[in-house]
Amino acid sequence: MNRRLTTRGKERRRQLLEFATQRFADNGYHPTSVAEIVQGLGVGKGVFYWYFDSKEQLFIEILREAQQDLRRTQQQAIEGEDDPIARIELGIRSTMLWSAEHENYYKLTQFAITEERFLPSLRKGQEVAIKDVMRHVQDGIDRGLIRDTSADYIAQGILGLSTQLVRVFIHEKHRSPDEVADEAIALILDGIHTGDRSAAAPI
Amino acid sequence: MNRRLTTRGKERRRQLLEFATQRFADNGYHPTSVAEIVQGLGVGKGVFYWYFDSKEQLFIEILREAQQDLRRTQQQAIEGEDDPIARIELGIRSTMLWSAEHENYYKLTQFAITEERFLPSLRKGQEVAIKDVMRHVQDGIDRGLIRDTSADYIAQGILGLSTQLVRVFIHEKHRSPDEVADEAIALILDGIHTGDRSAAAPI
DNA sequence: TGAGTTCTTGACCGTACGGTCAAGAAACGG
DNA sequence: CCGTTTCTTGACCGTACGGTCAAGAACTCA
């Protein structure tokens, strides 16, 4: 579906994307019908199929945009910083902020995991994210700043820990992104063990 | 739906639960119809509604059983161990093993997160799991074995990190549960920082 | 102004869904 | 053996879904 869109057309497309995102996040993907989406915008059903091939393609489009937007945010946050550990920290902080402001996208991503047909679109974005983190981790290992173990386990661990803290503390308990980021970073850098070095954690 | 079931009845109910679990995990909850489930067992549709009120109730029942089964496994794994850090480690190891053997349940849980109406049943189980971990964490803090920070962040962090490693390394990359558990425990206990103490990590 | 394009309408289509129910088979209990 | 309960059948119901399409409105641009 690659149409030439006028300004009006782009506007309409954006409306559809945003309204659908909201409904998908609130009610779930399957329970939200195309009829519901066009009714919510007060337009005919044909409008939907003028801009998108199918409900499925619309959803994939939403995922793609979300991944793009998050990545752009992270890149901006870490640019100009050289220390790999500081880069990881900045990445986590910006992710927490972004997640707090885009709970809808977060929910949609969680759902997408559960259906085979959405996994391909997801994996692409996940792989990019993991590669970003792994690059900093490997860099940290090379400079002797990070324990020399499997960079992929570390990268996935960082992602998983951050994701869970976002869900529980930001989206459910409504703590501030800053507080959550502090805790995430402390855990990631030094784990839970007590020890003389742990007092020196702050970068 | 509290019927008095004969042996045959219990058997039928179990068949329905197991077959539905498989299909839900393979194709997703919504794409799997009740008709498909009863056809798969070669029985009439009425059979389904003799044992369950609705498709939704069946799904909730599956979730409940999975949570119960995992918890029982964890409890068995840690009984008799006194050291809180060793208890956490044993809990993680048994969870990894269980997850490797019950990928279906894992997938269903991931889906359940994405629909409002399943959240209540989920939260109950999650809260129990978190409380279990938090008790050990608090115990560890009291004995000076664990850094004295918010036990809830630590507990959620452990859960999130473990969950992600299970998904990626056990279910997608098919690594052994033991290897994954080793990495998870190393990260949780000591974080990613280098440092003299990190060599003493193994319990 | 008028031809061409973009955009919108909403009735309509076939299908598949979750769920019901009257009827009867099978098993149980005395 | 018979009455009762448990279990099974499968046609049927109303509904809602994703998607189509002929027709026309709105806009663009020469």
XYZ file of C-alpha atoms (C1' of nucleotides) in Angstrom:
466
model
C 0.000 0.000 0.000
C 2.215 2.821 -1.199
C -0.087 5.649 -2.137
C 0.841 9.191 -2.926
C -0.657 11.089 -0.020
C -1.631 14.730 0.088
C -1.247 16.714 3.286
C -4.811 15.810 4.111
C -4.060 12.146 3.393
C -1.036 12.102 5.687
C -3.088 13.705 8.401
C -5.813 11.079 8.074
C -3.270 8.277 8.137
C -1.766 9.684 11.295
C -5.187 9.908 12.925
C -5.819 6.252 12.145
C -2.450 5.192 13.530
C -2.878 7.117 16.745
C -6.457 6.143 17.408
C -5.759 2.491 16.662
C -2.714 2.530 18.940
C -4.841 3.828 21.773
C -7.565 1.240 21.298
C -5.156 -1.660 20.828
C -3.375 -0.688 24.016
C -6.597 -0.245 25.983
C -8.618 -3.213 24.758
C -6.165 -5.502 23.037
C -5.525 -6.123 19.378
C -8.170 -8.750 18.656
C -10.995 -7.213 20.643
C -10.538 -3.935 18.746
C -12.341 -4.112 15.415
C -11.739 -2.085 12.290
C -15.351 -0.892 12.526
C -14.610 0.461 16.002
C -11.587 2.356 14.755
C -13.352 4.095 11.878
C -16.381 4.829 14.025
C -14.133 6.441 16.593
C -12.918 8.796 13.903
C -16.399 9.253 12.446
C -15.409 8.089 8.970
C -16.464 5.304 6.642
C -14.836 1.921 6.589
C -13.320 2.475 3.162
C -11.048 5.114 4.647
C -9.245 2.474 6.668
C -8.603 0.294 3.640
C -7.500 3.285 1.608
C -4.531 3.755 3.925
C -3.809 0.210 5.064
C -3.961 -3.216 3.455
C -5.271 -4.892 6.561
C -5.622 -4.591 10.290
C -2.520 -6.727 10.644
C -0.411 -4.460 8.475
C -1.553 -1.446 10.472
C -0.405 -3.106 13.655
C 2.987 -3.938 12.209
C 3.310 -0.347 11.083
C 2.645 0.844 14.622
C 5.318 -1.480 15.980
C 7.827 -0.256 13.437
C 7.251 3.388 14.271
C 7.544 2.734 17.981
C 10.849 0.926 17.610
C 12.184 3.691 15.402
C 11.146 6.391 17.824
C 12.680 4.669 20.852
C 15.935 4.035 19.065
C 16.187 7.654 17.926
C 15.641 8.753 21.508
C 18.391 6.455 22.784
C 20.854 7.519 20.117
C 20.311 11.173 20.947
C 20.786 10.474 24.633
C 24.164 8.805 24.323
C 25.761 10.823 21.561
C 28.958 12.533 22.614
C 29.541 10.200 25.550
C 32.635 8.063 25.262
C 32.704 5.874 28.369
C 30.829 2.621 27.604
C 29.375 2.294 31.081
C 28.116 5.838 30.954
C 26.612 5.065 27.548
C 24.757 2.095 28.975
C 23.547 4.211 31.836
C 22.357 6.985 29.535
C 20.638 4.418 27.341
C 18.765 3.005 30.312
C 17.773 6.432 31.563
C 16.432 7.543 28.202
C 14.590 4.247 27.785
C 12.893 4.671 31.136
C 11.801 8.182 30.239
C 10.548 7.099 26.846
C 8.672 4.136 28.301
C 6.980 6.344 30.841
C 5.742 8.584 28.054
C 4.766 5.803 25.662
C 3.024 3.189 27.758
C 0.816 2.336 24.779
C 3.688 1.294 22.575
C 5.068 -0.735 25.409
C 1.824 -2.671 25.807
C 1.584 -3.363 22.104
C 5.078 -4.752 22.051
C 4.217 -7.084 24.900
C 1.255 -8.405 22.962
C 3.178 -8.802 19.738
C 5.452 -11.305 21.467
C 2.514 -13.646 21.877
C 1.574 -14.156 18.241
C 3.803 -15.923 15.804
C 2.969 -13.657 12.898
C 4.203 -10.544 14.679
C 7.465 -12.020 15.824
C 9.431 -11.208 12.649
C 8.728 -7.490 12.922
C 9.575 -7.618 16.606
C 12.820 -9.486 16.280
C 14.243 -6.959 13.860
C 13.838 -4.187 16.406
C 14.974 -6.327 19.317
C 18.094 -7.347 17.472
C 19.011 -3.758 16.833
C 18.501 -2.923 20.501
C 20.571 -5.880 21.636
C 23.348 -5.046 19.224
C 23.445 -1.488 20.520
C 23.818 -2.682 24.091
C 26.260 -5.438 23.182
C 28.548 -2.990 21.460
C 28.871 -0.957 24.633
C 29.260 -4.068 26.749
C 32.022 -5.441 24.537
C 33.682 -2.060 24.556
C 33.520 -2.087 28.352
C 34.996 -5.577 28.492
C 37.844 -4.552 26.193
C 38.666 -1.605 28.420
C 38.536 -3.754 31.553
C 35.501 -1.930 32.915
C 33.121 -4.840 32.627
C 33.579 -8.399 33.853
C 34.714 -10.567 30.990
C 31.754 -12.871 30.475
C 29.368 -13.420 27.607
C 28.355 -10.026 26.287
C 25.075 -11.397 24.967
C 23.937 -12.626 28.366
C 24.778 -9.265 29.845
C 22.947 -7.362 27.118
C 19.830 -9.524 27.372
C 19.974 -9.325 31.141
C 20.064 -5.539 31.043
C 17.105 -5.476 28.681
C 15.037 -7.927 30.703
C 15.714 -6.289 34.036
C 14.925 -2.840 32.658
C 11.748 -4.034 30.973
C 10.387 -5.577 34.146
C 11.180 -2.533 36.271
C 9.466 -0.332 33.691
C 6.351 -2.454 33.751
C 6.037 -2.753 37.477
C 7.424 0.485 38.845
C 6.633 2.964 36.095
C 3.447 1.653 34.558
C 1.863 -0.041 37.549
C 3.256 1.752 40.593
C 3.835 5.097 38.893
C 7.258 5.758 40.345
C 9.394 8.388 38.648
C 11.523 7.252 35.713
C 14.562 8.734 37.436
C 14.131 6.671 40.561
C 13.555 3.512 38.562
C 16.595 4.217 36.404
C 18.752 4.690 39.505
C 17.730 1.322 40.892
C 18.126 -0.424 37.559
C 21.608 0.927 37.055
C 22.697 0.070 40.587
C 21.539 -3.521 40.176
C 23.072 -3.922 36.757
C 26.452 -2.545 37.695
C 26.944 -4.220 41.039
C 24.348 -6.912 41.529
C 22.862 -7.626 44.895
C 25.882 -8.782 46.850
C 27.277 -6.626 49.572
C 30.926 -5.787 49.184
C 33.467 -3.019 49.661
C 33.303 -1.958 46.040
C 29.553 -1.438 45.960
C 29.835 1.933 47.645
C 31.795 3.172 44.658
C 29.024 2.320 42.230
C 27.944 5.795 41.090
C 29.751 6.740 37.928
C -19.009 -24.710 36.884
C -18.510 -27.064 39.800
C -19.660 -30.439 38.578
C -19.163 -33.745 40.261
C -16.829 -35.540 37.887
C -16.368 -39.243 37.485
C -12.972 -40.667 36.625
C -13.934 -40.495 32.978
C -15.049 -36.897 33.451
C -11.774 -35.872 35.051
C -9.932 -37.534 32.218
C -11.954 -35.616 29.610
C -11.416 -32.350 31.410
C -7.703 -32.958 31.493
C -7.677 -33.717 27.753
C -9.413 -30.431 27.054
C -6.993 -28.473 29.224
C -3.935 -30.011 27.638
C -5.082 -29.760 24.065
C -6.232 -26.168 24.505
C -2.931 -25.237 26.137
C -1.059 -26.574 23.141
C -3.198 -24.719 20.612
C -3.222 -21.458 22.551
C 0.548 -21.603 22.786
C 1.007 -22.455 19.110
C -1.575 -20.184 17.498
C -2.532 -17.671 20.129
C -5.614 -17.412 22.294
C -7.947 -15.564 19.948
C -7.065 -17.423 16.760
C -7.833 -20.726 18.486
C -11.575 -21.408 18.414
C -13.607 -23.653 20.646
C -14.687 -25.567 17.540
C -11.035 -26.248 16.772
C -10.421 -27.584 20.256
C -13.331 -30.028 20.267
C -12.577 -31.123 16.714
C -9.003 -31.824 17.741
C -10.342 -34.207 20.369
C -12.999 -35.602 18.053
C -15.877 -34.730 20.360
C -18.978 -32.600 20.154
C -19.071 -28.953 21.131
C -21.314 -29.617 24.089
C -18.467 -31.466 25.771
C -16.506 -28.260 26.049
C -19.355 -26.405 27.716
C -20.045 -29.305 30.013
C -16.616 -28.802 31.618
C -16.076 -25.073 31.238
C -18.313 -22.017 31.376
C -16.502 -20.275 28.566
C -13.294 -20.147 26.585
C -12.161 -17.344 28.864
C -12.678 -19.373 32.016
C -10.745 -22.266 30.518
C -7.814 -19.981 29.828
C -7.829 -18.624 33.353
C -7.905 -22.174 34.648
C -4.807 -23.001 32.609
C -2.991 -19.986 34.011
C -3.891 -20.937 37.553
C -2.617 -24.473 37.156
C 0.640 -23.297 35.618
C 1.324 -20.866 38.446
C 0.570 -23.542 41.005
C 2.817 -26.046 39.347
C 5.766 -23.655 39.065
C 5.438 -22.566 42.668
C 5.329 -26.156 43.899
C 8.482 -26.860 41.926
C 10.277 -23.874 43.441
C 9.215 -24.726 46.971
C 10.499 -28.257 46.603
C 13.792 -26.991 45.230
C 14.589 -24.674 48.109
C 13.289 -26.661 51.067
C 15.936 -27.506 53.583
C 18.272 -24.720 52.462
C 18.857 -21.998 55.014
C 21.167 -19.458 53.353
C 18.975 -16.827 51.637
C 21.355 -16.367 48.731
C 21.473 -20.098 48.142
C 17.668 -20.128 48.282
C 17.498 -17.446 45.596
C 19.941 -19.395 43.487
C 18.007 -22.637 43.873
C 14.804 -20.802 43.051
C 16.316 -19.457 39.849
C 17.716 -22.835 38.853
C 14.445 -24.638 39.374
C 12.581 -21.901 37.498
C 14.890 -22.224 34.521
C 14.399 -25.975 34.444
C 10.651 -25.664 34.752
C 10.503 -23.001 32.033
C 12.483 -25.177 29.689
C 9.992 -27.988 30.189
C 6.874 -25.814 30.051
C 7.400 -23.412 27.210
C 3.652 -23.478 26.519
C 2.723 -22.133 29.915
C 5.363 -19.496 29.546
C 3.887 -18.285 26.263
C 0.384 -18.171 27.650
C 1.535 -16.072 30.559
C 3.162 -13.618 28.185
C -0.090 -13.257 26.295
C -2.185 -12.884 29.407
C -0.250 -9.733 30.286
C -1.652 -8.039 27.202
C -5.352 -8.247 27.981
C -6.916 -6.389 30.821
C -9.352 -9.143 31.705
C -6.589 -11.655 32.414
C -4.508 -9.351 34.553
C -6.308 -10.105 37.837
C -5.562 -13.827 37.607
C -1.979 -13.055 36.642
C -1.294 -10.576 39.386
C -2.256 -13.016 42.076
C 0.437 -15.438 40.943
C 3.012 -12.729 40.306
C 2.489 -11.309 43.765
C 3.097 -14.674 45.345
C 6.298 -15.098 43.326
C 7.537 -11.631 44.223
C 6.765 -12.143 47.887
C 8.722 -15.397 47.852
C 11.773 -13.689 46.396
C 11.405 -10.610 48.576
C 11.384 -12.718 51.710
C 14.756 -14.191 50.812
C 16.104 -10.808 49.761
C 15.025 -9.189 53.023
C 16.493 -12.082 54.918
C 19.744 -11.591 53.023
C 19.753 -7.878 53.805
C 19.163 -8.559 57.484
C 22.100 -10.928 57.599
C 24.329 -8.464 55.745
C 24.656 -10.713 52.714
C 22.735 -8.451 50.363
C 23.236 -4.768 49.722
C 20.728 -2.792 51.769
C 18.533 -1.270 49.086
C 14.876 -1.616 48.211
C 14.040 -5.316 48.353
C 11.171 -4.868 45.923
C 13.427 -3.485 43.193
C 15.810 -6.357 43.698
C 13.042 -8.948 43.588
C 11.472 -7.511 40.451
C 14.879 -7.149 38.870
C 15.659 -10.813 39.490
C 12.327 -11.829 37.988
C 12.701 -9.625 34.919
C 16.265 -10.637 34.199
C 15.467 -14.319 34.605
C 12.375 -14.073 32.428
C 14.252 -12.449 29.573
C 17.111 -14.948 29.710
C 14.612 -17.795 29.682
C 12.864 -16.405 26.628
C 15.939 -15.695 24.607
C 18.426 -18.342 25.613
C 16.229 -21.275 26.528
C 13.215 -20.902 24.249
C 14.822 -19.207 21.254
C 18.465 -20.243 21.326
C 17.927 -23.579 23.079
C 20.808 -23.289 25.504
C 20.804 -25.591 28.506
C 18.878 -24.406 31.561
C 22.010 -24.945 33.651
C 24.138 -22.629 31.546
C 21.446 -19.973 31.547
C 20.989 -20.288 35.291
C 24.743 -19.859 35.849
C 24.793 -16.642 33.862
C 21.658 -15.304 35.505
C 22.995 -15.934 38.969
C 26.376 -14.389 38.196
C 24.718 -11.229 36.895
C 22.291 -10.961 39.750
C 24.857 -11.446 42.472
C 27.648 -9.283 41.168
C 26.388 -7.164 38.312
C 28.558 -6.356 35.357
C 31.317 -4.338 36.983
C 34.783 -5.744 37.224
C 36.147 -5.875 40.705
C 38.232 -7.964 43.071
C 35.194 -9.478 44.744
C 33.627 -10.791 41.584
C 35.936 -13.795 41.493
C 34.429 -14.992 44.745
C 30.929 -15.076 43.313
C 30.238 -18.809 43.184
C 28.469 -19.924 46.298
C -13.531 25.360 -15.955
C -12.859 20.701 -16.461
C -10.100 16.454 -16.523
C -7.607 13.677 -13.441
C -6.472 12.212 -8.922
C -7.117 11.635 -4.111
C -10.157 10.594 -0.740
C -14.680 9.091 1.370
C -19.079 6.707 1.856
C -21.621 2.774 3.710
C -24.228 -1.103 2.089
C -22.880 -5.517 1.357
C -20.449 -10.223 1.404
C -19.021 -14.591 3.128
C -17.444 -16.537 7.035
C -16.464 -17.884 11.527
C -17.150 -17.128 16.097
C -18.831 -18.180 21.137
C -22.427 -20.199 23.054
C -27.233 -22.970 23.576
C -30.080 -26.878 23.954
C -33.162 -30.869 23.265
C -32.275 -35.339 22.844
C -30.109 -39.495 23.865
C -26.110 -42.634 25.250
C -23.272 -44.414 28.960
C -22.206 -45.280 33.611
C -23.482 -45.537 38.313
C -25.936 -47.047 42.437
C -29.214 -49.713 44.734
C -33.003 -54.625 36.611
C -34.359 -49.689 36.743
C -34.074 -44.872 38.148
C -30.734 -41.232 38.385
C -26.845 -38.795 37.218
C -23.044 -37.950 34.278
C -21.630 -37.266 29.853
C -22.052 -36.543 24.670
C -24.014 -35.133 20.283
C -24.288 -31.668 16.623
C -27.661 -28.690 14.510
C -28.677 -24.227 15.433
C -28.630 -19.106 16.889
C -27.470 -14.357 16.741
C -23.771 -11.614 16.086
C -19.693 -9.517 14.748
C -15.809 -9.768 12.145
C -12.345 -8.406 8.203
C -12.622 -6.990 3.879
C -14.841 -5.274 -0.932
C -16.596 -2.097 -4.087
C -19.387 1.008 -6.982
C -20.453 5.467 -6.557
C -19.532 10.055 -5.692
C -17.360 14.101 -3.160
C -13.308 16.966 -2.609
C -9.227 18.638 -4.087
C -5.400 19.692 -7.550
C -3.565 21.743 -11.336
C -3.348 23.207 -15.986
